Amino acid sequence: MAVASQADYVVAVVGDTVGLTGEGRSTVTLELIGSQIALLDALQKPDRPLVVVLIQGNPSTLPASALGADAIIQTSNPGMRGGRAIAEFLLRRIEPSGRLPLSIPRPAGQPPVYCGQVRGHHSRFGKGRSYTTVHYSEPTIQNPVMSPVRTECPDSMVMTAGSRASAASQL
């Protein structure tokens, strides 16, 4: 904590372990485990930016100190080169292009979440940020008459409007 008190900004890496991820490996709470909540509470100061990096395989309910952070980065379990990827992202060396493939619940007792449901979430499906501006045109469908024997996929034009290149994701 002494080092953090002298820092211009703090990057707090919290979450679960790979041992808590997967079939039959669950906990009795969706809260951050151990003393991570106390750590985030102690790190949050009004005059110092706080970035929370969540490394976890399951969504967590987050304390007010995490929700009040200047940025929250959800990484799931990023693997062996995840630390480097996170550092490159924070240093703006790579363009973020991922979008959330799930919704993250706010309270532990919240009913199951699904695509398009918004109320009561930390973050919703499809949410994500970029260092540039990307515009999506209105989606179009080649053949608006649906058929049970044909698959139709909507098309949309993706345009980078900012000064930085982008790897826009499909939503």
XYZ file of C-alpha atoms in Angstrom:
171
model
C 0.000 0.000 0.000
C 2.932 2.347 0.562
C 3.916 2.114 -3.110
C 0.323 2.703 -4.232
C 0.047 5.805 -2.062
C 2.995 7.347 -3.972
C 1.715 6.369 -7.430
C 0.213 8.711 -10.036
C -2.335 5.998 -10.882
C -3.037 2.437 -9.765
C -3.763 -0.670 -11.823
C -5.397 -3.243 -9.514
C -5.558 -6.785 -10.877
C -8.241 -8.857 -9.129
C -10.473 -11.829 -9.884
C -10.543 -15.558 -9.383
C -8.187 -18.413 -10.153
C -8.299 -20.944 -12.968
C -9.097 -23.545 -10.274
C -12.471 -21.841 -9.737
C -13.409 -21.931 -13.415
C -15.217 -24.731 -15.195
C -17.823 -27.400 -14.672
C -18.369 -28.314 -11.023
C -16.068 -25.592 -9.710
C -18.153 -22.890 -8.191
C -18.226 -20.760 -5.083
C -21.106 -19.827 -2.792
C -20.838 -16.140 -3.746
C -20.298 -14.002 -6.811
C -18.221 -11.519 -4.794
C -14.487 -11.204 -5.262
C -12.758 -13.793 -3.074
C -10.352 -13.229 -0.189
C -9.423 -9.685 0.741
C -9.781 -8.247 -2.764
C -12.730 -6.018 -1.850
C -10.762 -4.504 1.052
C -7.813 -3.990 -1.307
C -9.958 -2.116 -3.853
C -11.554 -0.044 -1.102
C -8.099 0.948 0.192
C -6.754 1.765 -3.291
C -9.563 4.088 -4.311
C -8.656 7.719 -3.656
C -10.436 10.709 -5.212
C -7.203 12.303 -6.499
C -5.647 9.147 -8.018
C -6.959 7.278 -11.092
C -7.791 3.623 -10.489
C -7.930 0.982 -13.234
C -9.420 -2.374 -12.225
C -8.382 -5.390 -14.295
C -10.669 -8.382 -13.745
C -9.047 -11.717 -14.542
C -11.731 -14.318 -14.029
C -13.659 -17.086 -15.675
C -16.981 -16.185 -14.078
C -18.725 -12.838 -13.633
C -18.434 -11.182 -10.233
C -20.581 -8.713 -8.408
C -18.338 -5.722 -7.889
C -18.004 -3.467 -4.842
C -18.602 0.276 -5.042
C -14.848 0.893 -5.119
C -14.555 -1.098 -8.365
C -17.660 0.481 -9.890
C -16.200 3.904 -9.099
C -12.930 3.114 -10.869
C -11.823 5.193 -13.848
C -11.750 2.032 -15.987
C -12.717 -1.625 -15.638
C -11.083 -4.137 -17.959
C -12.673 -7.605 -18.175
C -10.136 -10.165 -19.381
C -11.655 -13.577 -18.569
C -8.683 -15.945 -18.274
C -6.175 -14.417 -20.710
C -3.591 -17.222 -20.734
C 0.194 -17.165 -20.586
C 0.645 -13.982 -22.636
C -2.270 -12.197 -21.036
C -0.106 -9.962 -18.861
C 1.702 -8.616 -21.904
C -1.568 -8.114 -23.798
C -3.072 -6.213 -20.855
C 0.048 -4.021 -20.551
C 0.026 -3.273 -24.309
C -3.669 -2.406 -24.075
C -3.142 -0.060 -21.108
C -0.210 1.621 -22.866
C -2.383 2.078 -26.004
C -0.038 0.001 -28.147
C -2.893 -2.192 -29.345
C -6.419 -1.248 -30.333
C -9.120 -2.892 -28.206
C -11.529 -4.741 -30.437
C -13.291 -7.200 -28.158
C -16.850 -6.734 -27.013
C -18.564 -8.492 -24.131
C -20.078 -11.819 -25.225
C -22.204 -11.875 -22.051
C -23.889 -9.610 -19.550
C -22.437 -9.121 -16.073
C -24.963 -9.160 -13.199
C -25.090 -6.438 -10.571
C -26.561 -8.319 -7.567
C -25.912 -12.017 -6.933
C -29.651 -12.800 -6.813
C -30.394 -11.275 -10.213
C -32.325 -13.517 -12.594
C -30.333 -14.957 -15.502
C -29.194 -12.394 -18.030
C -29.422 -12.598 -21.794
C -28.555 -10.615 -24.898
C -30.389 -7.322 -25.100
C -31.472 -7.166 -21.448
C -30.145 -3.957 -19.924
C -31.612 -3.242 -16.477
C -29.435 -3.983 -13.458
C -26.103 -4.835 -15.095
C -22.550 -3.687 -14.520
C -22.021 -4.100 -18.246
C -24.269 -5.416 -20.965
C -23.730 -7.717 -23.912
C -21.804 -6.038 -26.725
C -20.314 -3.285 -24.565
C -16.746 -2.284 -25.309
C -14.555 0.749 -25.884
C -12.009 1.776 -28.454
C -9.244 4.367 -28.780
C -10.814 5.520 -32.046
C -14.265 6.166 -33.457
C -16.053 3.435 -35.399
C -19.389 3.882 -37.150
C -21.692 1.020 -38.133
C -24.221 1.556 -40.914
C -27.785 0.340 -40.517
C -27.895 -3.437 -41.067
C -29.491 -4.683 -44.270
C -30.755 -8.107 -45.280
C -30.305 -9.235 -48.875
C -33.638 -11.069 -49.035
C -36.166 -9.725 -46.493
C -38.501 -12.693 -47.095
C -37.542 -15.381 -44.594
C -37.421 -19.046 -45.531
C -36.942 -22.187 -43.385
C -34.470 -23.587 -45.954
C -32.253 -20.521 -46.338
C -29.959 -18.691 -43.942
C -29.936 -14.914 -44.043
C -27.166 -12.861 -42.487
C -27.445 -9.100 -42.054
C -24.757 -6.893 -43.598
C -23.444 -3.656 -42.154
C -20.697 -1.302 -43.303
C -18.031 -0.610 -40.667
C -16.151 2.669 -41.037
C -13.249 3.964 -38.949
C -13.899 7.674 -38.487
C -11.035 8.377 -36.071
C -7.335 8.945 -36.719
C -6.346 5.507 -35.444
C -6.817 2.186 -37.277
C -9.384 -0.148 -35.782
C -10.156 -3.837 -35.795
C -13.902 -3.495 -35.319
C -15.610 -6.561 -33.917
C -18.795 -8.205 -34.968
C -21.590 -7.546 -32.523
